mmCIF file of C-alpha atoms in Angstrom:
data_model
loop_
_atom_site.group_PDB
_atom_site.id
_atom_site.type_symbol
_atom_site.label_atom_id
_atom_site.label_comp_id
_atom_site.label_asym_id
_atom_site.label_seq_id
_atom_site.Cartn_x
_atom_site.Cartn_y
_atom_site.Cartn_z
ATOM 1 C CA UNK A 1 201.288 84.761 191.855
ATOM 2 C CA UNK A 2 200.753 85.335 195.768
ATOM 3 C CA UNK A 3 201.492 88.604 196.729
ATOM 4 C CA UNK A 4 204.294 89.151 199.478
ATOM 5 C CA UNK A 5 204.039 91.774 202.464
ATOM 6 C CA UNK A 6 205.315 92.491 205.560
ATOM 7 C CA UNK A 7 202.281 93.176 207.849
ATOM 8 C CA UNK A 8 201.339 92.972 211.446
ATOM 9 C CA UNK A 9 198.764 90.430 212.550
ATOM 10 C CA UNK A 10 196.335 93.093 212.968
ATOM 11 C CA UNK A 11 196.781 94.590 209.453
ATOM 12 C CA UNK A 12 196.732 91.189 208.025
ATOM 13 C CA UNK A 13 192.988 90.611 209.663
ATOM 14 C CA UNK A 14 192.061 93.859 208.301
ATOM 15 C CA UNK A 15 193.348 93.342 204.769
ATOM 16 C CA UNK A 16 191.430 89.857 204.661
ATOM 17 C CA UNK A 17 188.207 91.808 205.668
ATOM 18 C CA UNK A 18 188.839 94.323 203.139
ATOM 19 C CA UNK A 19 189.231 91.599 200.431
ATOM 20 C CA UNK A 20 186.149 90.165 201.788
ATOM 21 C CA UNK A 21 184.308 93.308 201.721
ATOM 22 C CA UNK A 22 181.381 92.472 204.307
ATOM 23 C CA UNK A 23 178.222 94.165 204.147
ATOM 24 C CA UNK A 24 178.386 95.484 207.474
ATOM 25 C CA UNK A 25 181.503 95.859 209.988
ATOM 26 C CA UNK A 26 180.479 97.230 213.555
ATOM 27 C CA UNK A 27 183.105 97.779 216.158
ATOM 28 C CA UNK A 28 184.364 99.964 219.266
ATOM 29 C CA UNK A 29 187.952 99.876 220.115
ATOM 30 C CA UNK A 30 189.928 98.140 222.689
ATOM 31 C CA UNK A 31 193.814 97.446 223.008
ATOM 32 C CA UNK A 32 194.911 94.986 221.406
ATOM 33 C CA UNK A 33 192.320 94.742 218.797
ATOM 34 C CA UNK A 34 192.122 98.618 218.023
ATOM 35 C CA UNK A 35 193.976 98.628 214.955
ATOM 36 C CA UNK A 36 191.577 96.196 213.206
ATOM 37 C CA UNK A 37 189.009 98.692 212.615
ATOM 38 C CA UNK A 38 190.939 101.570 212.678
ATOM 39 C CA UNK A 39 192.515 100.068 209.218
ATOM 40 C CA UNK A 40 189.409 98.694 207.969
ATOM 41 C CA UNK A 41 187.636 102.141 208.509
ATOM 42 C CA UNK A 42 190.319 103.826 206.456
ATOM 43 C CA UNK A 43 189.413 101.594 203.442
ATOM 44 C CA UNK A 44 185.931 102.739 203.957
ATOM 45 C CA UNK A 45 186.557 106.342 203.988
ATOM 46 C CA UNK A 46 188.869 105.814 200.897
ATOM 47 C CA UNK A 47 186.056 103.971 199.066
ATOM 48 C CA UNK A 48 187.977 100.583 198.770
ATOM 49 C CA UNK A 49 184.950 98.782 200.208
ATOM 50 C CA UNK A 50 181.523 99.563 200.051
ATOM 51 C CA UNK A 51 180.908 98.349 203.956
ATOM 52 C CA UNK A 52 178.481 100.317 206.129
ATOM 53 C CA UNK A 53 180.950 100.669 209.042
ATOM 54 C CA UNK A 54 178.876 101.327 212.281
ATOM 55 C CA UNK A 55 181.012 103.195 215.055
ATOM 56 C CA UNK A 56 179.033 101.952 218.106
ATOM 57 C CA UNK A 57 179.127 103.150 221.826
ATOM 58 C CA UNK A 58 180.456 99.950 223.229
ATOM 59 C CA UNK A 59 181.302 96.048 222.465
ATOM 60 C CA UNK A 60 177.486 95.073 223.520
ATOM 61 C CA UNK A 61 176.254 97.338 220.630
ATOM 62 C CA UNK A 62 178.924 95.917 218.004
ATOM 63 C CA UNK A 63 177.729 92.520 218.719
ATOM 64 C CA UNK A 64 174.165 93.596 218.655
ATOM 65 C CA UNK A 65 174.210 95.761 215.410
ATOM 66 C CA UNK A 66 176.380 92.300 213.714
ATOM 67 C CA UNK A 67 173.198 90.343 214.860
ATOM 68 C CA UNK A 68 170.886 92.667 213.125
ATOM 69 C CA UNK A 69 172.933 92.976 210.077
ATOM 70 C CA UNK A 70 173.619 89.019 209.375
ATOM 71 C CA UNK A 71 169.744 88.433 210.639
ATOM 72 C CA UNK A 72 168.665 91.116 207.670
ATOM 73 C CA UNK A 73 170.692 88.880 205.206
ATOM 74 C CA UNK A 74 174.166 90.523 205.346
ATOM 75 C CA UNK A 75 177.525 89.631 206.142
ATOM 76 C CA UNK A 76 178.674 91.068 209.495
ATOM 77 C CA UNK A 77 182.041 91.017 210.755
ATOM 78 C CA UNK A 78 183.541 92.653 214.041
ATOM 79 C CA UNK A 79 186.692 92.419 216.311
ATOM 80 C CA UNK A 80 187.294 92.716 220.090
ATOM 81 C CA UNK A 81 189.537 91.755 222.937
ATOM 82 C CA UNK A 82 189.411 90.845 226.716
ATOM 83 C CA UNK A 83 186.816 93.148 228.529
ATOM 84 C CA UNK A 84 185.258 93.833 224.996
ATOM 85 C CA UNK A 85 184.348 90.503 224.335
ATOM 86 C CA UNK A 86 182.954 90.123 227.858
ATOM 87 C CA UNK A 87 180.899 92.934 227.289
ATOM 88 C CA UNK A 88 179.450 91.287 223.789
ATOM 89 C CA UNK A 89 178.860 87.951 226.202
ATOM 90 C CA UNK A 90 174.866 88.136 226.229
ATOM 91 C CA UNK A 91 174.679 88.678 222.518
ATOM 92 C CA UNK A 92 177.319 86.011 221.528
ATOM 93 C CA UNK A 93 174.730 83.287 222.789
ATOM 94 C CA UNK A 94 171.973 85.184 220.720
ATOM 95 C CA UNK A 95 174.437 85.331 217.844
ATOM 96 C CA UNK A 96 175.063 81.284 218.052
ATOM 97 C CA UNK A 97 171.456 80.498 218.688
ATOM 98 C CA UNK A 98 169.948 82.387 216.210
ATOM 99 C CA UNK A 99 172.257 80.716 213.451
ATOM 100 C CA UNK A 100 174.093 83.656 212.261
ATOM 101 C CA UNK A 101 177.690 83.420 211.175
ATOM 102 C CA UNK A 102 179.069 86.397 212.295
ATOM 103 C CA UNK A 103 182.941 86.754 211.871
ATOM 104 C CA UNK A 104 184.768 88.066 214.761
ATOM 105 C CA UNK A 105 188.688 88.418 215.352
ATOM 106 C CA UNK A 106 189.512 87.994 218.439
ATOM 107 C CA UNK A 107 192.885 89.478 219.792
ATOM 108 C CA UNK A 108 193.523 87.551 222.952
ATOM 109 C CA UNK A 109 193.899 89.453 226.068
ATOM 110 C CA UNK A 110 194.126 88.933 229.833
ATOM 111 C CA UNK A 111 190.693 89.598 231.214
ATOM 112 C CA UNK A 112 190.499 91.984 233.827
ATOM 113 C CA UNK A 113 190.841 92.223 236.761
ATOM 114 C CA UNK A 114 193.157 93.046 238.066
ATOM 115 C CA UNK A 115 193.613 95.609 234.794
ATOM 116 C CA UNK A 116 195.800 94.291 232.317
ATOM 117 C CA UNK A 117 196.149 94.720 228.402
ATOM 118 C CA UNK A 118 198.511 91.920 227.699
ATOM 119 C CA UNK A 119 198.252 88.554 225.962
ATOM 120 C CA UNK A 120 196.873 85.525 227.510
ATOM 121 C CA UNK A 121 193.736 83.329 226.551
ATOM 122 C CA UNK A 122 191.397 84.098 229.206
ATOM 123 C CA UNK A 123 188.758 85.837 226.996
ATOM 124 C CA UNK A 124 188.304 83.432 224.576
ATOM 125 C CA UNK A 125 188.524 80.266 226.736
ATOM 126 C CA UNK A 126 185.852 82.409 228.806
ATOM 127 C CA UNK A 127 183.723 82.402 225.606
ATOM 128 C CA UNK A 128 184.531 78.592 224.653
ATOM 129 C CA UNK A 129 181.035 77.288 225.310
ATOM 130 C CA UNK A 130 178.619 80.356 223.851
ATOM 131 C CA UNK A 131 178.203 78.331 220.726
ATOM 132 C CA UNK A 132 181.061 80.029 218.463
ATOM 133 C CA UNK A 133 183.311 78.091 216.451
ATOM 134 C CA UNK A 134 186.843 78.808 217.568
ATOM 135 C CA UNK A 135 190.159 79.025 215.324
ATOM 136 C CA UNK A 136 193.566 79.862 216.958
ATOM 137 C CA UNK A 137 196.361 81.251 214.858
ATOM 138 C CA UNK A 138 199.800 80.655 215.724
ATOM 139 C CA UNK A 139 201.388 83.408 213.314
ATOM 140 C CA UNK A 140 200.257 86.339 211.246
ATOM 141 C CA UNK A 141 199.887 84.346 208.104
ATOM 142 C CA UNK A 142 197.462 81.919 210.051
ATOM 143 C CA UNK A 143 195.327 84.737 211.389
ATOM 144 C CA UNK A 144 195.002 85.800 207.731
ATOM 145 C CA UNK A 145 194.281 82.404 206.208
ATOM 146 C CA UNK A 146 191.846 81.758 209.242
ATOM 147 C CA UNK A 147 189.981 84.902 208.471
ATOM 148 C CA UNK A 148 189.519 84.221 204.883
ATOM 149 C CA UNK A 149 188.032 80.808 205.388
ATOM 150 C CA UNK A 150 185.837 81.694 208.401
ATOM 151 C CA UNK A 151 182.911 82.825 206.383
ATOM 152 C CA UNK A 152 182.833 79.793 204.366
ATOM 153 C CA UNK A 153 182.845 77.505 207.089
ATOM 154 C CA UNK A 154 180.165 79.750 209.353
ATOM 155 C CA UNK A 155 177.908 80.097 206.426
ATOM 156 C CA UNK A 156 178.095 76.405 205.168
ATOM 157 C CA UNK A 157 174.284 75.572 205.187
ATOM 158 C CA UNK A 158 175.082 72.566 207.416
ATOM 159 C CA UNK A 159 176.840 74.802 209.934
ATOM 160 C CA UNK A 160 175.374 78.420 210.066
ATOM 161 C CA UNK A 161 177.019 79.455 213.229
ATOM 162 C CA UNK A 162 179.449 82.269 213.821
ATOM 163 C CA UNK A 163 182.972 82.013 214.128
ATOM 164 C CA UNK A 164 185.793 83.766 216.210
ATOM 165 C CA UNK A 165 189.631 83.945 214.782
ATOM 166 C CA UNK A 166 192.135 84.038 217.620
ATOM 167 C CA UNK A 167 195.433 85.535 217.547
ATOM 168 C CA UNK A 168 198.078 86.625 220.441
ATOM 169 C CA UNK A 169 197.470 90.222 221.507
ATOM 170 C CA UNK A 170 200.797 92.424 220.761
ATOM 171 C CA UNK A 171 202.739 88.920 220.426
ATOM 172 C CA UNK A 172 201.378 88.555 216.911
ATOM 173 C CA UNK A 173 198.640 91.367 216.563
ATOM 174 C CA UNK A 174 201.500 94.013 216.603
ATOM 175 C CA UNK A 175 204.573 92.115 215.372
ATOM 176 C CA UNK A 176 205.351 92.684 211.694
ATOM 177 C CA UNK A 177 206.147 89.520 209.694
ATOM 178 C CA UNK A 178 206.571 88.376 206.283
ATOM 179 C CA UNK A 179 203.168 87.337 204.692
ATOM 180 C CA UNK A 180 201.605 85.882 201.675
ATOM 181 C CA UNK A 181 198.562 87.534 200.547
ATOM 182 C CA UNK A 182 195.946 86.285 197.865
ATOM 183 C CA UNK A 183 195.117 88.351 195.261
ATOM 184 C CA UNK A 184 191.829 90.300 195.733
ATOM 185 C CA UNK A 185 189.934 88.421 193.117
ATOM 186 C CA UNK A 186 191.153 84.950 194.152
ATOM 187 C CA UNK A 187 189.459 86.025 197.519
ATOM 188 C CA UNK A 188 186.210 87.135 196.260
ATOM 189 C CA UNK A 189 185.898 83.740 194.266
ATOM 190 C CA UNK A 190 187.178 81.426 197.443
ATOM 191 C CA UNK A 191 185.065 83.504 199.934
ATOM 192 C CA UNK A 192 181.709 83.748 197.405
ATOM 193 C CA UNK A 193 178.815 85.418 198.219
ATOM 194 C CA UNK A 194 176.370 85.275 201.156
ATOM 195 C CA UNK A 195 173.117 84.104 200.330
ATOM 196 C CA UNK A 196 171.237 82.875 203.318
ATOM 197 C CA UNK A 197 168.335 80.665 203.059
ATOM 198 C CA UNK A 198 165.945 82.801 205.430
ATOM 199 C CA UNK A 199 166.624 86.454 206.258
ATOM 200 C CA UNK A 200 164.678 89.276 207.698
ATOM 201 C CA UNK A 201 164.555 91.356 204.481
ATOM 202 C CA UNK A 202 162.381 88.791 202.429
ATOM 203 C CA UNK A 203 159.351 90.106 202.435
ATOM 204 C CA UNK A 204 157.816 87.034 200.382
ATOM 205 C CA UNK A 205 158.890 84.367 203.572
ATOM 206 C CA UNK A 206 158.812 86.479 206.299
ATOM 207 C CA UNK A 207 160.476 85.245 209.753
ATOM 208 C CA UNK A 208 160.958 86.061 213.310
ATOM 209 C CA UNK A 209 164.329 86.283 214.875
ATOM 210 C CA UNK A 210 165.085 86.044 218.644
ATOM 211 C CA UNK A 211 161.478 85.440 219.394
ATOM 212 C CA UNK A 212 160.178 83.699 222.825
ATOM 213 C CA UNK A 213 161.098 80.041 222.748
ATOM 214 C CA UNK A 214 160.065 78.169 225.731
ATOM 215 C CA UNK A 215 159.843 74.519 227.075
ATOM 216 C CA UNK A 216 157.921 73.214 223.870
ATOM 217 C CA UNK A 217 160.997 74.043 221.552
ATOM 218 C CA UNK A 218 163.928 75.364 223.200
ATOM 219 C CA UNK A 219 165.862 71.819 223.867
ATOM 220 C CA UNK A 220 165.163 70.758 219.894
ATOM 221 C CA UNK A 221 166.814 73.998 219.040
ATOM 222 C CA UNK A 222 169.858 73.492 221.191
ATOM 223 C CA UNK A 223 170.032 70.093 220.033
ATOM 224 C CA UNK A 224 170.287 71.164 216.240
ATOM 225 C CA UNK A 225 172.969 73.876 217.595
ATOM 226 C CA UNK A 226 175.023 71.336 218.656
ATOM 227 C CA UNK A 227 174.608 69.191 215.698
ATOM 228 C CA UNK A 228 175.479 72.106 213.521
ATOM 229 C CA UNK A 229 178.614 72.438 215.692
ATOM 230 C CA UNK A 230 179.520 68.731 214.960
ATOM 231 C CA UNK A 231 179.056 69.392 211.558
ATOM 232 C CA UNK A 232 181.601 72.308 211.520
ATOM 233 C CA UNK A 233 184.701 70.075 212.126
ATOM 234 C CA UNK A 234 183.954 68.020 208.543
ATOM 235 C CA UNK A 235 183.039 71.523 207.160
ATOM 236 C CA UNK A 236 186.614 72.901 208.353
ATOM 237 C CA UNK A 237 188.290 70.051 206.781
ATOM 238 C CA UNK A 238 186.566 70.350 203.715
ATOM 239 C CA UNK A 239 187.547 74.342 203.321
ATOM 240 C CA UNK A 240 190.747 73.712 204.342
ATOM 241 C CA UNK A 241 191.346 71.095 201.802
ATOM 242 C CA UNK A 242 190.024 73.842 199.386
ATOM 243 C CA UNK A 243 192.310 76.514 200.409
ATOM 244 C CA UNK A 244 195.361 74.248 200.182
ATOM 245 C CA UNK A 245 194.425 73.819 196.534
ATOM 246 C CA UNK A 246 194.637 77.362 196.027
ATOM 247 C CA UNK A 247 197.148 78.407 198.135
ATOM 248 C CA UNK A 248 199.829 75.606 198.881
ATOM 249 C CA UNK A 249 199.061 76.330 202.822
ATOM 250 C CA UNK A 250 197.861 73.160 204.413
ATOM 251 C CA UNK A 251 195.700 73.387 207.524
ATOM 252 C CA UNK A 252 193.796 70.597 209.642
ATOM 253 C CA UNK A 253 192.185 70.267 213.019
ATOM 254 C CA UNK A 254 195.679 70.493 214.335
ATOM 255 C CA UNK A 255 199.160 70.405 213.505
ATOM 256 C CA UNK A 256 201.613 67.557 214.167
ATOM 257 C CA UNK A 257 205.390 69.025 214.541
ATOM 258 C CA UNK A 258 207.701 66.013 214.628
ATOM 259 C CA UNK A 259 205.693 63.564 216.140
ATOM 260 C CA UNK A 260 206.469 60.766 213.735
ATOM 261 C CA UNK A 261 208.745 58.617 216.330
ATOM 262 C CA UNK A 262 208.174 61.134 219.588
ATOM 263 C CA UNK A 263 207.856 59.566 222.652
ATOM 264 C CA UNK A 264 206.410 62.734 224.317
ATOM 265 C CA UNK A 265 204.768 65.982 223.142
ATOM 266 C CA UNK A 266 203.490 69.020 224.385
ATOM 267 C CA UNK A 267 199.574 70.706 223.200
ATOM 268 C CA UNK A 268 200.118 74.373 222.976
ATOM 269 C CA UNK A 269 197.651 76.808 220.945
ATOM 270 C CA UNK A 270 198.412 80.077 219.354
ATOM 271 C CA UNK A 271 202.096 81.894 219.202
ATOM 272 C CA UNK A 272 203.758 79.585 221.774
ATOM 273 C CA UNK A 273 203.620 76.797 219.549
ATOM 274 C CA UNK A 274 206.172 78.871 217.569
ATOM 275 C CA UNK A 275 208.731 78.757 220.563
ATOM 276 C CA UNK A 276 207.903 75.408 221.443
ATOM 277 C CA UNK A 277 208.687 74.222 217.926
ATOM 278 C CA UNK A 278 212.363 75.866 218.422
ATOM 279 C CA UNK A 279 212.621 74.059 221.381
ATOM 280 C CA UNK A 280 211.691 70.810 219.633
ATOM 281 C CA UNK A 281 214.298 71.447 217.153
ATOM 282 C CA UNK A 282 217.004 71.968 219.582
ATOM 283 C CA UNK A 283 216.135 68.594 221.861
ATOM 284 C CA UNK A 284 215.770 66.520 218.393
ATOM 285 C CA UNK A 285 219.625 67.700 218.068
ATOM 286 C CA UNK A 286 220.409 66.598 221.534
ATOM 287 C CA UNK A 287 218.496 62.845 220.188
ATOM 288 C CA UNK A 288 215.512 63.384 222.666
ATOM 289 C CA UNK A 289 212.317 62.249 220.831
ATOM 290 C CA UNK A 290 209.920 65.050 221.315
ATOM 291 C CA UNK A 291 207.252 66.480 219.323
ATOM 292 C CA UNK A 292 204.576 69.112 219.616
ATOM 293 C CA UNK A 293 200.773 69.250 218.602
ATOM 294 C CA UNK A 294 199.231 72.632 217.963
ATOM 295 C CA UNK A 295 195.193 72.650 218.016
ATOM 296 C CA UNK A 296 193.731 74.942 215.313
ATOM 297 C CA UNK A 297 190.262 74.083 215.818
ATOM 298 C CA UNK A 298 189.169 74.441 219.625
ATOM 299 C CA UNK A 299 185.439 74.615 219.308
ATOM 300 C CA UNK A 300 184.284 72.055 218.162
ATOM 301 C CA UNK A 301 186.850 70.372 219.970
ATOM 302 C CA UNK A 302 188.203 67.369 217.749
ATOM 303 C CA UNK A 303 187.934 64.571 220.254
ATOM 304 C CA UNK A 304 188.304 61.527 218.103
ATOM 305 C CA UNK A 305 191.011 63.092 216.137
ATOM 306 C CA UNK A 306 193.119 64.264 219.262
ATOM 307 C CA UNK A 307 192.720 61.238 221.333
ATOM 308 C CA UNK A 308 193.918 59.200 218.458
ATOM 309 C CA UNK A 309 196.696 61.115 217.963
ATOM 310 C CA UNK A 310 197.992 61.515 221.499
ATOM 311 C CA UNK A 311 197.446 57.600 221.813
ATOM 312 C CA UNK A 312 200.895 56.866 220.491
ATOM 313 C CA UNK A 313 203.004 58.857 223.554
ATOM 314 C CA UNK A 314 204.314 57.713 226.673
ATOM 315 C CA UNK A 315 203.793 61.425 228.184
ATOM 316 C CA UNK A 316 201.774 64.434 226.764
ATOM 317 C CA UNK A 317 201.694 68.015 228.635
ATOM 318 C CA UNK A 318 198.941 70.677 227.915
ATOM 319 C CA UNK A 319 200.186 74.002 228.314
ATOM 320 C CA UNK A 320 197.217 76.533 229.031
ATOM 321 C CA UNK A 321 197.325 80.035 228.916
ATOM 322 C CA UNK A 322 194.367 80.843 230.770
ATOM 323 C CA UNK A 323 193.411 78.751 234.135
ATOM 324 C CA UNK A 324 189.633 77.520 234.773
ATOM 325 C CA UNK A 325 190.269 77.965 238.606
ATOM 326 C CA UNK A 326 188.645 74.766 239.150
ATOM 327 C CA UNK A 327 191.166 73.149 240.934
ATOM 328 C CA UNK A 328 191.604 70.499 238.072
ATOM 329 C CA UNK A 329 193.364 72.126 235.272
ATOM 330 C CA UNK A 330 192.928 74.633 232.518
ATOM 331 C CA UNK A 331 190.366 74.516 229.637
ATOM 332 C CA UNK A 332 192.775 73.045 227.001
ATOM 333 C CA UNK A 333 193.693 70.381 229.639
ATOM 334 C CA UNK A 334 190.434 69.396 230.790
ATOM 335 C CA UNK A 335 189.216 68.905 227.251
ATOM 336 C CA UNK A 336 192.333 66.721 226.075
ATOM 337 C CA UNK A 337 191.853 64.434 229.317
ATOM 338 C CA UNK A 338 188.333 64.192 228.672
ATOM 339 C CA UNK A 339 188.897 63.067 225.167
ATOM 340 C CA UNK A 340 191.254 60.586 226.099
ATOM 341 C CA UNK A 341 189.004 59.338 228.703
ATOM 342 C CA UNK A 342 185.860 58.946 226.247
ATOM 343 C CA UNK A 343 187.535 57.160 224.112
ATOM 344 C CA UNK A 344 189.495 54.869 226.331
ATOM 345 C CA UNK A 345 192.791 56.056 225.772
ATOM 346 C CA UNK A 346 194.942 55.323 228.547
ATOM 347 C CA UNK A 347 198.311 55.210 227.661
ATOM 348 C CA UNK A 348 199.720 58.571 227.786
ATOM 349 C CA UNK A 349 200.568 60.019 231.340
ATOM 350 C CA UNK A 350 199.109 63.808 230.870
ATOM 351 C CA UNK A 351 199.962 66.796 233.031
ATOM 352 C CA UNK A 352 199.113 70.245 232.641
ATOM 353 C CA UNK A 353 201.126 73.662 233.146
ATOM 354 C CA UNK A 354 199.091 77.052 233.281
ATOM 355 C CA UNK A 355 201.510 79.733 232.073
ATOM 356 C CA UNK A 356 202.150 83.400 230.633
ATOM 357 C CA UNK A 357 198.980 84.623 232.460
ATOM 358 C CA UNK A 358 198.937 88.531 231.932
ATOM 359 C CA UNK A 359 201.356 88.305 229.236
ATOM 360 C CA UNK A 360 204.084 86.803 231.463
ATOM 361 C CA UNK A 361 207.098 85.884 229.075
ATOM 362 C CA UNK A 362 207.452 82.291 228.349
ATOM 363 C CA UNK A 363 211.076 81.386 227.164
ATOM 364 C CA UNK A 364 212.749 78.732 225.759
ATOM 365 C CA UNK A 365 214.303 77.070 228.851
ATOM 366 C CA UNK A 366 210.796 77.713 230.255
ATOM 367 C CA UNK A 367 209.467 75.077 227.559
ATOM 368 C CA UNK A 368 212.747 73.214 227.672
ATOM 369 C CA UNK A 369 212.053 72.551 231.220
ATOM 370 C CA UNK A 370 208.510 71.236 230.497
ATOM 371 C CA UNK A 371 209.952 68.665 227.722
ATOM 372 C CA UNK A 372 212.590 67.205 230.488
ATOM 373 C CA UNK A 373 209.833 66.827 232.686
ATOM 374 C CA UNK A 374 207.602 64.609 230.698
ATOM 375 C CA UNK A 375 210.658 62.769 229.368
ATOM 376 C CA UNK A 376 211.354 61.873 233.215
ATOM 377 C CA UNK A 377 207.642 60.764 233.201
ATOM 378 C CA UNK A 378 207.967 58.544 230.411
ATOM 379 C CA UNK A 379 210.935 57.277 231.504
ATOM 380 C CA UNK A 380 209.801 56.192 234.987
ATOM 381 C CA UNK A 381 205.946 56.239 234.668
ATOM 382 C CA UNK A 382 205.658 58.286 238.051
ATOM 383 C CA UNK A 383 203.559 61.710 238.149
ATOM 384 C CA UNK A 384 204.413 63.998 240.889
ATOM 385 C CA UNK A 385 202.054 66.720 240.144
ATOM 386 C CA UNK A 386 199.335 66.683 237.554
ATOM 387 C CA UNK A 387 198.063 70.718 237.785
ATOM 388 C CA UNK A 388 201.239 72.722 237.692
ATOM 389 C CA UNK A 389 202.351 76.398 236.886
ATOM 390 C CA UNK A 390 205.373 77.583 235.050
ATOM 391 C CA UNK A 391 207.014 80.721 235.431
ATOM 392 C CA UNK A 392 205.251 82.172 238.369
ATOM 393 C CA UNK A 393 207.047 83.135 241.668
ATOM 394 C CA UNK A 394 205.511 80.664 244.083
#
């Protein structure tokens, strides 16, 4: 029987980590992810886990310690946000290219400057091409579930890549929701043991990790890394199907909400998808054929599946909670439009809305405004502006 609880997103992630019982957790506090290592350090102090908790002096050191632990054959985890993730930047690439399946809870917060502790996606979006698998979570339940699946995904022999589990800072990280937990023994059985084929402490098979890698081999190693990222899409689906059989909670590459007969949809990450679902339900009652697509897997980006899913609609609005500052649209928008173009899908008119930067509230009437705009585009075939801002004072 599932265990019914009421937990914040941060505590839910910490509980998942407790149940996984990793070998090493290295972390440095930064709002709004601080509670995760704080909760977890209590489990360590109380002897509930036998994890080595490493209280380091910076996030750069936290990721460096995780790299060392994982390379030595251990299972390592950490948590961070915003500028903490930025301070890890150098080591994010080291972890990925070294094929070390570290799991990190990323509690999304806007990148400074200016200094701001509230939610947008500029931190994880900045790291989107660092070689980490990225999973996004609408609510506390999904954050917990994604954490339970992350090790299985990253540690798969066809993948061996680090995994970032993202949730919205304060909106879900500090909000308490009803949640269903798995029993500890079921988690232990599902996640399994970490038994890497190669590690530094195997004295009978000595290896080097992070050696100088020049023109003769770097290209091939990067190609292998890219292939592993492509493999991750299949592995995410396999692990999610196994998780569904265990829990009854079904996850895919993305969620399609009331899209069967929809003419228009929005594409939204994380907690704002919950707001959009409320608006979809409201507009459906008014007879408007609207729907929602909520990506769960962002890296690797499910190009074929997204292009196929969006091909049946007349108009699409992609909402980005970060800006690329490229003059062409936010990161999710450019990935979506690239996928459509690459697959020869030109049917839907696609527009972009940048919203919620620095934690600016997004209200139901904001989302309703977007739906009404794309319904108008679907009816007329005319797009006034592709790259737009939502809820900003001009």
